[in-house]
CSV table of N, CA and C in Angstrom, one decimal:
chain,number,residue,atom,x,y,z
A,1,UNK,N,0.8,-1.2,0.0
A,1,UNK,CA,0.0,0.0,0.0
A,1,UNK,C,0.9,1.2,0.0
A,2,UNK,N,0.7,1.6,-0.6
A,2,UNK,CA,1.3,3.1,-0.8
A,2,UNK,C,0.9,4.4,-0.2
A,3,UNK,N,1.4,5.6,0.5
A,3,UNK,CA,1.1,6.2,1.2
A,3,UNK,C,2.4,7.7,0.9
A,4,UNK,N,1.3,8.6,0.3
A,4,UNK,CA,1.8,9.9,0.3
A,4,UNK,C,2.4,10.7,0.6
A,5,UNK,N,2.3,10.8,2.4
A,5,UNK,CA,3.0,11.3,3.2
A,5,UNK,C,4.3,10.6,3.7
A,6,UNK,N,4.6,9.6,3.1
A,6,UNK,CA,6.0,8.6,3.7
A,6,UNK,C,7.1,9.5,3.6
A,7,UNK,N,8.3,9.5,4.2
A,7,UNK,CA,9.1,10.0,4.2
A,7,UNK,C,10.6,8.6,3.9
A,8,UNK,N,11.4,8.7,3.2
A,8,UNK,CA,12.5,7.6,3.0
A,8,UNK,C,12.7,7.4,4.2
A,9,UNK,N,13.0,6.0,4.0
A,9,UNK,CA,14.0,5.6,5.4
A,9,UNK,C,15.7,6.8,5.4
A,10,UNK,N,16.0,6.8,6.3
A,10,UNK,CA,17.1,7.9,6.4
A,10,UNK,C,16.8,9.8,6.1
A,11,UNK,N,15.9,9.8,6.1
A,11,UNK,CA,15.4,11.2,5.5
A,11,UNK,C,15.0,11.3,4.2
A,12,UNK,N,15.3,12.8,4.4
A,12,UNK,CA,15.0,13.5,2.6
A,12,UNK,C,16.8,13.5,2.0
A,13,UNK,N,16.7,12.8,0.6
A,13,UNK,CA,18.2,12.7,-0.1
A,13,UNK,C,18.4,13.9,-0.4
A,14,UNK,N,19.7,14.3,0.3
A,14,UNK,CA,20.3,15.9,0.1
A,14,UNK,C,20.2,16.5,0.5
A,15,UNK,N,19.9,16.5,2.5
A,15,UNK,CA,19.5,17.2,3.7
A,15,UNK,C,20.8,18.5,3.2
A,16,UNK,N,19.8,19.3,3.2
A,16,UNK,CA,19.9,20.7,3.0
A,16,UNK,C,20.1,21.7,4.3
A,17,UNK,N,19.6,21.2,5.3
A,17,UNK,CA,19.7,21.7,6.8
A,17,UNK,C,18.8,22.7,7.0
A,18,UNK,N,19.5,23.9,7.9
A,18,UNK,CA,18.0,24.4,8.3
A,18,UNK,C,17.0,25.7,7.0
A,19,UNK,N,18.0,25.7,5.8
A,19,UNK,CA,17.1,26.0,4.7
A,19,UNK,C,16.2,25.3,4.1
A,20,UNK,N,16.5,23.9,3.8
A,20,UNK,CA,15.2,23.1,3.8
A,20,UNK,C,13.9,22.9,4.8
A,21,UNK,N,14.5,23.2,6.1
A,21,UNK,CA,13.4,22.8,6.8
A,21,UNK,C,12.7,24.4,6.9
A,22,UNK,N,13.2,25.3,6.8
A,22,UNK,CA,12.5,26.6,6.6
A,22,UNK,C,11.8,26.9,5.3
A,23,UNK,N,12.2,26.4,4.3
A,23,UNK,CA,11.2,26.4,2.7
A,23,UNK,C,9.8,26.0,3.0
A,24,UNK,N,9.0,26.7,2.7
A,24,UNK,CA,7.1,26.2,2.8
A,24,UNK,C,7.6,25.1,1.5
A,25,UNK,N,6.8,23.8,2.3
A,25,UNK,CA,6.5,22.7,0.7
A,25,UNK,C,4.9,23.0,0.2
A,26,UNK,N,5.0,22.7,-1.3
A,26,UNK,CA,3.7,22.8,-1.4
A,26,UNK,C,3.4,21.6,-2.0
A,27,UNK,N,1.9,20.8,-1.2
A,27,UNK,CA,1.9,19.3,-1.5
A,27,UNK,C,1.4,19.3,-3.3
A,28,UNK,N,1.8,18.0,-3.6
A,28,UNK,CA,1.4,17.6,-4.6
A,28,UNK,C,0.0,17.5,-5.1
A,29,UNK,N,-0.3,17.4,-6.3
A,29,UNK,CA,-1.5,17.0,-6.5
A,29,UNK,C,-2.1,16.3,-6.0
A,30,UNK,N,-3.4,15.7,-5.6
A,30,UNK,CA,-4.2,14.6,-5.1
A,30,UNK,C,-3.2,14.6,-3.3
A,31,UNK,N,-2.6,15.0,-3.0
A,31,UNK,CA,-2.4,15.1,-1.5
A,31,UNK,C,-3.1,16.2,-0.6
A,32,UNK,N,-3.6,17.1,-1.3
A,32,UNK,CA,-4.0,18.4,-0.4
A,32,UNK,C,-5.3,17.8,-0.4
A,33,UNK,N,-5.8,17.0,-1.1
A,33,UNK,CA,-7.6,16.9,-0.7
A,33,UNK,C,-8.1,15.8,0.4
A,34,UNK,N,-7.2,14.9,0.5
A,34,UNK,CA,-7.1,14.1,1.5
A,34,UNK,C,-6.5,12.6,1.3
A,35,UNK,N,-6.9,11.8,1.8
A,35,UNK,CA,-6.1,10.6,1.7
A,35,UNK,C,-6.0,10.1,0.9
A,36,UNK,N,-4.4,9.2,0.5
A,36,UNK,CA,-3.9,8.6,-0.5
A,36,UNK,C,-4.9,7.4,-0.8
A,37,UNK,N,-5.5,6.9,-1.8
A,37,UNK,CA,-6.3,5.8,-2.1
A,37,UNK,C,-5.2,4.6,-2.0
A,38,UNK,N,-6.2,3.6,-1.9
A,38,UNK,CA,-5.6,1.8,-1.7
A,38,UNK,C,-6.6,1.0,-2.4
A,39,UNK,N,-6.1,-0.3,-2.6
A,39,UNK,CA,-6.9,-1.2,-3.4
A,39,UNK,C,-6.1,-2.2,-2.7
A,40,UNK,N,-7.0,-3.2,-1.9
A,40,UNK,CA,-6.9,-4.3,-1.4
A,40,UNK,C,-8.0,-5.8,-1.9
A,41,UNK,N,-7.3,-6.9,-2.3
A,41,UNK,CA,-7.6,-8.1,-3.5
A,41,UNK,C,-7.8,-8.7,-2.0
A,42,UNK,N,-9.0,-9.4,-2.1
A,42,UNK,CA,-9.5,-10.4,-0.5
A,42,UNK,C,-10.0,-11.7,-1.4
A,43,UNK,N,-9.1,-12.6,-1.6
A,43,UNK,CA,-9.0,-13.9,-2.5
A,43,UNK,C,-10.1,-15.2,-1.5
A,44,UNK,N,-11.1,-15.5,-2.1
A,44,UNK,CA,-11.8,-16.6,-0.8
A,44,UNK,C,-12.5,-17.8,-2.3
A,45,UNK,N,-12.3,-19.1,-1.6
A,45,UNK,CA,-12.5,-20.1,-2.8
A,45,UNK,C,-14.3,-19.5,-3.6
A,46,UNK,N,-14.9,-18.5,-2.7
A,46,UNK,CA,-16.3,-18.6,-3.5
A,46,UNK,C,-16.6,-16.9,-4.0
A,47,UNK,N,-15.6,-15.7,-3.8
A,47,UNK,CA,-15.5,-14.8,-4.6
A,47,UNK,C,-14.6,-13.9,-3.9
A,48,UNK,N,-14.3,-13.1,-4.9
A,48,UNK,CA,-12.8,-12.0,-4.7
A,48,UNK,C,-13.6,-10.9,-4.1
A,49,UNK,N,-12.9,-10.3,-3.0
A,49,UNK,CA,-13.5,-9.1,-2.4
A,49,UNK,C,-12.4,-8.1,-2.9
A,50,UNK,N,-12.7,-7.1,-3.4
A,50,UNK,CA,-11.2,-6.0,-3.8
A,50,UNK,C,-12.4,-4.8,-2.9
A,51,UNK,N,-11.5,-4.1,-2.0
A,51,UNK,CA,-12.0,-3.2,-0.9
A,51,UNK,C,-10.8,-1.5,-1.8
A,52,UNK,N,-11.5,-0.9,-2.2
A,52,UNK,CA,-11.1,0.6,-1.9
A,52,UNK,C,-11.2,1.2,-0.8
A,53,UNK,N,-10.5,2.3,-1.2
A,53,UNK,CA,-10.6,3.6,0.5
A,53,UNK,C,-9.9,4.2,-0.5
A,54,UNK,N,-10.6,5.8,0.5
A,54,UNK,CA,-9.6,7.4,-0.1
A,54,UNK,C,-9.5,6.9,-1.3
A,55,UNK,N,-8.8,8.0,-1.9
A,55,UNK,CA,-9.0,8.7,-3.1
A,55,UNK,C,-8.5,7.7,-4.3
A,56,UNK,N,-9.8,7.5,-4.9
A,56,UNK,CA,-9.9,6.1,-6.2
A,56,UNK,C,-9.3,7.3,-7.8
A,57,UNK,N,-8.4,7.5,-8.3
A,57,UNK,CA,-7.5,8.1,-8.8
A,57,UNK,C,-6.8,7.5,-9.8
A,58,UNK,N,-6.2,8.5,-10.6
A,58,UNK,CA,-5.1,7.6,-11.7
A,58,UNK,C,-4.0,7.2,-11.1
A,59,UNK,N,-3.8,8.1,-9.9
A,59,UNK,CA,-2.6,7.5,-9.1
A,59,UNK,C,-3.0,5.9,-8.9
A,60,UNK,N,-4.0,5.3,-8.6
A,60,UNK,CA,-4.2,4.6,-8.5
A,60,UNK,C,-3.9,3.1,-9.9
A,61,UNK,N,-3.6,3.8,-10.8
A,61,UNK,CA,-4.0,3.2,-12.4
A,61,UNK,C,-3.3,1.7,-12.1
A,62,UNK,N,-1.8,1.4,-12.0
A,62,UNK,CA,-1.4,0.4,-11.9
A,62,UNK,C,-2.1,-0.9,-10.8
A,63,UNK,N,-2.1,-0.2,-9.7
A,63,UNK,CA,-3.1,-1.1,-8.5
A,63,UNK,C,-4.6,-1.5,-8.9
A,64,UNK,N,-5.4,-0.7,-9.4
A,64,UNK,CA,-6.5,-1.0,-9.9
A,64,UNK,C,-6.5,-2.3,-11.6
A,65,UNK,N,-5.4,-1.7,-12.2
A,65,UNK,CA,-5.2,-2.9,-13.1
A,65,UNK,C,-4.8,-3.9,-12.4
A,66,UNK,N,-4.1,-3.6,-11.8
A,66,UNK,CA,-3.4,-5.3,-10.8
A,66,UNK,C,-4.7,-6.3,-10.3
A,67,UNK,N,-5.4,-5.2,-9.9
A,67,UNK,CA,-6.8,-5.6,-9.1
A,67,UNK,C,-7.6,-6.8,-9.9
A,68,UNK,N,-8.1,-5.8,-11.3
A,68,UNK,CA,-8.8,-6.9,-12.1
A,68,UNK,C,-7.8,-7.7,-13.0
A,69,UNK,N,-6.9,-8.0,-12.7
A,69,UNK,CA,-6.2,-9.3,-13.3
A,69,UNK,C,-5.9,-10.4,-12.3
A,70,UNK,N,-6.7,-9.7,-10.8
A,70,UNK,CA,-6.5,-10.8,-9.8
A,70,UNK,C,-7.2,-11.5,-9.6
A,71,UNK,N,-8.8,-10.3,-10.2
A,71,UNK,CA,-9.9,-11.0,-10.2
A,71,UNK,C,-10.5,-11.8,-11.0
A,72,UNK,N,-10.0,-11.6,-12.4
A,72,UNK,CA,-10.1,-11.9,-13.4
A,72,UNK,C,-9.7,-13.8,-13.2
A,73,UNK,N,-8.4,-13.8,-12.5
A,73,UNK,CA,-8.2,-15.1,-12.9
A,73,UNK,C,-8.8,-16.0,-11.5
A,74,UNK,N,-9.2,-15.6,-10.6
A,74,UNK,CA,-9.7,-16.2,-9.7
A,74,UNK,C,-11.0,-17.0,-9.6
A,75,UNK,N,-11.6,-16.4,-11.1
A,75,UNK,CA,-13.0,-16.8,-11.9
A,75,UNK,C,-14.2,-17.2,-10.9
A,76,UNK,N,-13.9,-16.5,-9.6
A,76,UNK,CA,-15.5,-16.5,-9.0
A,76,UNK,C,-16.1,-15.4,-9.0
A,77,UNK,N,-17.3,-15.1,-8.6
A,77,UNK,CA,-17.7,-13.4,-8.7
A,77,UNK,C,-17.5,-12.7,-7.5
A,78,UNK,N,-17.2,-11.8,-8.2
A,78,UNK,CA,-16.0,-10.3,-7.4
A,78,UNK,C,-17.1,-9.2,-6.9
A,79,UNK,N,-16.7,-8.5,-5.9
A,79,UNK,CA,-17.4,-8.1,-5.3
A,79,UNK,C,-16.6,-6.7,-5.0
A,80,UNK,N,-16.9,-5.3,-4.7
A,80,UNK,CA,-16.2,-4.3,-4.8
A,80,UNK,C,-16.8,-3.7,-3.6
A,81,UNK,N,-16.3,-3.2,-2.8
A,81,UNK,CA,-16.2,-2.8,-1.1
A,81,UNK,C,-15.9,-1.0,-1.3
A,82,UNK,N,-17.0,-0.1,-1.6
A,82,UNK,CA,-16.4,1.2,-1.7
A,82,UNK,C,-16.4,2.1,-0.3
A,83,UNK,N,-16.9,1.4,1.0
A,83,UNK,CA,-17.7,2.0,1.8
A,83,UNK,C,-16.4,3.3,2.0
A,84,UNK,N,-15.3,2.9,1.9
A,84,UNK,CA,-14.2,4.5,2.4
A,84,UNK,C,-13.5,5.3,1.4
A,85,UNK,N,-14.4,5.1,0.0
A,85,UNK,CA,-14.0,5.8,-1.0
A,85,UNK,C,-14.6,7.2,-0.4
A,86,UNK,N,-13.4,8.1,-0.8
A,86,UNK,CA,-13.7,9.5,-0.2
A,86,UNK,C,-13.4,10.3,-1.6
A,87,UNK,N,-13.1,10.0,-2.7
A,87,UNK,CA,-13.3,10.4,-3.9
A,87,UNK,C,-12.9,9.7,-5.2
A,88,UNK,N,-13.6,9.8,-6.6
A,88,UNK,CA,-13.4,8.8,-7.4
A,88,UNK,C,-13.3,9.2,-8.7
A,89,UNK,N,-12.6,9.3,-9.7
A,89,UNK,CA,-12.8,10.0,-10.6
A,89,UNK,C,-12.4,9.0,-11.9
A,90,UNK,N,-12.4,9.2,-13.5
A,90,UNK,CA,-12.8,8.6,-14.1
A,90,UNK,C,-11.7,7.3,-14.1
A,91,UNK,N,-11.0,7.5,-13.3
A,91,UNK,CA,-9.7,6.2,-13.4
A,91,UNK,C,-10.7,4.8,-12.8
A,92,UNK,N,-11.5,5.7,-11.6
A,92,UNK,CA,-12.6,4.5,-10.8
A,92,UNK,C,-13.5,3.9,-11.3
A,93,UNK,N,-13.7,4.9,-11.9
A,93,UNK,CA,-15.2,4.0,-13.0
A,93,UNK,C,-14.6,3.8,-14.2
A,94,UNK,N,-13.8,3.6,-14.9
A,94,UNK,CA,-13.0,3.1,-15.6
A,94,UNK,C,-12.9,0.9,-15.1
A,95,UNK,N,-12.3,1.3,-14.1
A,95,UNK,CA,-12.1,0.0,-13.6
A,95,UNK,C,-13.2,-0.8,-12.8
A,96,UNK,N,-14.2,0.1,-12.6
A,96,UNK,CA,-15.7,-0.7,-12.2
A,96,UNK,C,-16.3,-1.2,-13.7
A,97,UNK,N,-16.3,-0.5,-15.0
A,97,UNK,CA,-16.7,-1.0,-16.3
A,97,UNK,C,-15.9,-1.7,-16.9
A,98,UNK,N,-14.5,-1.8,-16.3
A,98,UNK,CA,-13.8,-3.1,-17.0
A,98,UNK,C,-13.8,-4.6,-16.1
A,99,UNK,N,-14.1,-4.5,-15.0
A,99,UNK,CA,-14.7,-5.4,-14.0
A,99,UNK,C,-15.8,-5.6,-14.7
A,100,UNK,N,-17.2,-4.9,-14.9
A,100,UNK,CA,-17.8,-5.3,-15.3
A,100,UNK,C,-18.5,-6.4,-16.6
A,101,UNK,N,-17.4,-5.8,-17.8
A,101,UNK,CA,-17.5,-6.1,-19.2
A,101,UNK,C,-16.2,-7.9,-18.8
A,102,UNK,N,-15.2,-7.6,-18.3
A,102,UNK,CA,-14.2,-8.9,-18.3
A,102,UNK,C,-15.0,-9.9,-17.8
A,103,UNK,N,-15.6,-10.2,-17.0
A,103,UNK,CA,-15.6,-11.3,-15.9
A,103,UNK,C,-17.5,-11.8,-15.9
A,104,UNK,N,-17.5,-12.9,-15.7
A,104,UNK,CA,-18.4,-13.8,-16.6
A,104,UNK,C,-19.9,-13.6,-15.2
A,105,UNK,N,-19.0,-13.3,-14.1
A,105,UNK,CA,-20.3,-12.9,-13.1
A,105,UNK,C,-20.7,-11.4,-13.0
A,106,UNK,N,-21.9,-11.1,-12.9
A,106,UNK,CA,-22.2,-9.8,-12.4
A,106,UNK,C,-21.5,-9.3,-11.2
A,107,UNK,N,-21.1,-8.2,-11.2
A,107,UNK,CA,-19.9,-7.7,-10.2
A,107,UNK,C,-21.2,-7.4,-9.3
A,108,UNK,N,-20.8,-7.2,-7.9
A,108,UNK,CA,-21.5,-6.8,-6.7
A,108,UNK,C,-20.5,-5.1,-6.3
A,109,UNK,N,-21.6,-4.5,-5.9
A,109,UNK,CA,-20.8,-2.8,-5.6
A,109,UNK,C,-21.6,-2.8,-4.6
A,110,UNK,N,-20.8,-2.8,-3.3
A,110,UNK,CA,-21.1,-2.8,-1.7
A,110,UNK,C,-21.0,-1.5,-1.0
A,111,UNK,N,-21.7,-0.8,0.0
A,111,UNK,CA,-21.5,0.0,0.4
A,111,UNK,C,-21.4,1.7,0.1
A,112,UNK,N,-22.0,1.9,-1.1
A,112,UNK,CA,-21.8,2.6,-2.1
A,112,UNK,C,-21.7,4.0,-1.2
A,113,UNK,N,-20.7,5.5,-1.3
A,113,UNK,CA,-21.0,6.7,-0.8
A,113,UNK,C,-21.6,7.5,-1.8
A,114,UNK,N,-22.4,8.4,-1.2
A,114,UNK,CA,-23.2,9.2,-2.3
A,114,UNK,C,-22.6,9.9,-3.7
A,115,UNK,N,-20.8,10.1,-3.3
A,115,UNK,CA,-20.2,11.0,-4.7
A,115,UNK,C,-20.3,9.5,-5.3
A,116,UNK,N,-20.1,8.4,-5.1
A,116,UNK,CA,-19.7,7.2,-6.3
A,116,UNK,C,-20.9,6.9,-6.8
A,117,UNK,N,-22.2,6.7,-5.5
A,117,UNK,CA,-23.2,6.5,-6.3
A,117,UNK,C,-23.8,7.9,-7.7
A,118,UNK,N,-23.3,8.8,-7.0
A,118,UNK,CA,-23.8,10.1,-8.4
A,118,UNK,C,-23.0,9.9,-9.8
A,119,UNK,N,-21.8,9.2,-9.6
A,119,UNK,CA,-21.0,8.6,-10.4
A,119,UNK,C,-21.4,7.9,-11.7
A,120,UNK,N,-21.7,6.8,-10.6
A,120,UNK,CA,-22.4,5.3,-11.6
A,120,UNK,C,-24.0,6.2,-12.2
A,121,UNK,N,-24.5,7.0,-11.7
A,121,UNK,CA,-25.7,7.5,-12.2
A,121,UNK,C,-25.5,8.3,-13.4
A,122,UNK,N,-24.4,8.7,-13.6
A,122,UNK,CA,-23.8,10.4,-14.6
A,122,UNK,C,-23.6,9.4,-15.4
A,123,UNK,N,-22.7,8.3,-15.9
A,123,UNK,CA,-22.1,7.7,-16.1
A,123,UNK,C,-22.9,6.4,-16.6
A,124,UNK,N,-23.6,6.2,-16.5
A,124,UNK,CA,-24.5,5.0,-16.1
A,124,UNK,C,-23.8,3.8,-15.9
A,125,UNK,N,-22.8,3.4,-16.1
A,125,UNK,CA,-21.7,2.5,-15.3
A,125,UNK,C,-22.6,1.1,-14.4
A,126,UNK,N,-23.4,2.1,-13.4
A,126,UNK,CA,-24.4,1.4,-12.3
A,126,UNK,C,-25.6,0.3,-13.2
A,127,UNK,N,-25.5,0.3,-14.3
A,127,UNK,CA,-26.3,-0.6,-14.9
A,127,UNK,C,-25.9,-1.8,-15.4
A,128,UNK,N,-24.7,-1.8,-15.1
A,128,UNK,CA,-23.5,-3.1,-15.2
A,128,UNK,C,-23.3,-3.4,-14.0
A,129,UNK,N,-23.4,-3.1,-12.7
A,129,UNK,CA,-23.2,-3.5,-11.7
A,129,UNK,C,-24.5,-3.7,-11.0
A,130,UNK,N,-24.5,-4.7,-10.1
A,130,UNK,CA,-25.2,-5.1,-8.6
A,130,UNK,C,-24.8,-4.3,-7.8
A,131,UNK,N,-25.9,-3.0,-7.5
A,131,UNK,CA,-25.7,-2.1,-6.3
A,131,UNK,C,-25.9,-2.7,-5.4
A,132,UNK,N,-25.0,-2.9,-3.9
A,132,UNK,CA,-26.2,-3.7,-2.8
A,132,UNK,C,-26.1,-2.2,-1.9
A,133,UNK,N,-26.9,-2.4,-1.0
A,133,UNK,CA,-27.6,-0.9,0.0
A,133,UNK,C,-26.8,-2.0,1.3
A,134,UNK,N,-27.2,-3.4,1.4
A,134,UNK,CA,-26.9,-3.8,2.3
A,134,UNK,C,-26.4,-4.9,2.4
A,135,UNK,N,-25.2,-5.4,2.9
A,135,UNK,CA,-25.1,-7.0,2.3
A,135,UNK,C,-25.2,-8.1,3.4
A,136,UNK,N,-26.5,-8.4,3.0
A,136,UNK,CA,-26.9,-10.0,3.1
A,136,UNK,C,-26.7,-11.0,3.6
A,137,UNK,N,-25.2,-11.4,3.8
A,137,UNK,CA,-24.9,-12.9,3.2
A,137,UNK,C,-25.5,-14.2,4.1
A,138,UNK,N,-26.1,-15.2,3.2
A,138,UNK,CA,-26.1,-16.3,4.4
A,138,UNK,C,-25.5,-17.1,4.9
């Protein structure tokens, strides 16, 4: 999982002294709005759980591809956990409509927050997926 604010082990390369630590930094893109996004693959013999949080992004591009090639070959139906998506933009629904179109089961979209659901609605995306409100399981 990757994380934004990490600093290298041993510091910053090129300790500059107390002019560095006096310079204002100005954060990067996608860091000033809030948390770095993650994509976590939950492998179980009767379907793949892949859980997001924070910010669903192009930063994200590689992990989210990794995601559906995990799911892809684990060939049970996959199920998508958005409940701590705190923002999503077209890299996210990109990867919920290629989940959708690859994979032989109807994807399940759990926990949905109101920006993702207005998402899947703009987008219509949500008509390829199983919205659940609540999940069920027996």
């Amino acid at each position: 999982m990757r994380d934004g604010n990490s600093t290298p082990p041993g510091g910053l390369a090129g300790d500059q002294g107390a002019e560095a630590a006096a310079a204002p930094t100005v954060p990067a893109p996608g860091d000033a709005a809030g948390e770095p996004g993650s994509v976590h693959v939950i492998l179980s013999p009767d379907r793949t759980t892949i859980v997001l949080s924070g910010e669903v992004d192009a930063d994200l591009g590689p992990d989210l591809a990794q995601a559906t090639t995990d799911a892809e070959q684990a060939g049970v139906p996959i199920e998508v956990d958005a409940h701590h998506v705190t923002f999503m933009d077209s890299s996210g629904v990109a990867f919920l409509a290629r989940l959708a179109m690859r994979t032989p089961h109807r994807v399940r979209l759990l926990h949905v927050p109101p920006t993702v659901q207005f998402l899947l609605e703009v987008t219509r995306i949500g008509e390829l997926l199983d919205v659940v409100e609540d999940d069920h399981r027996s």
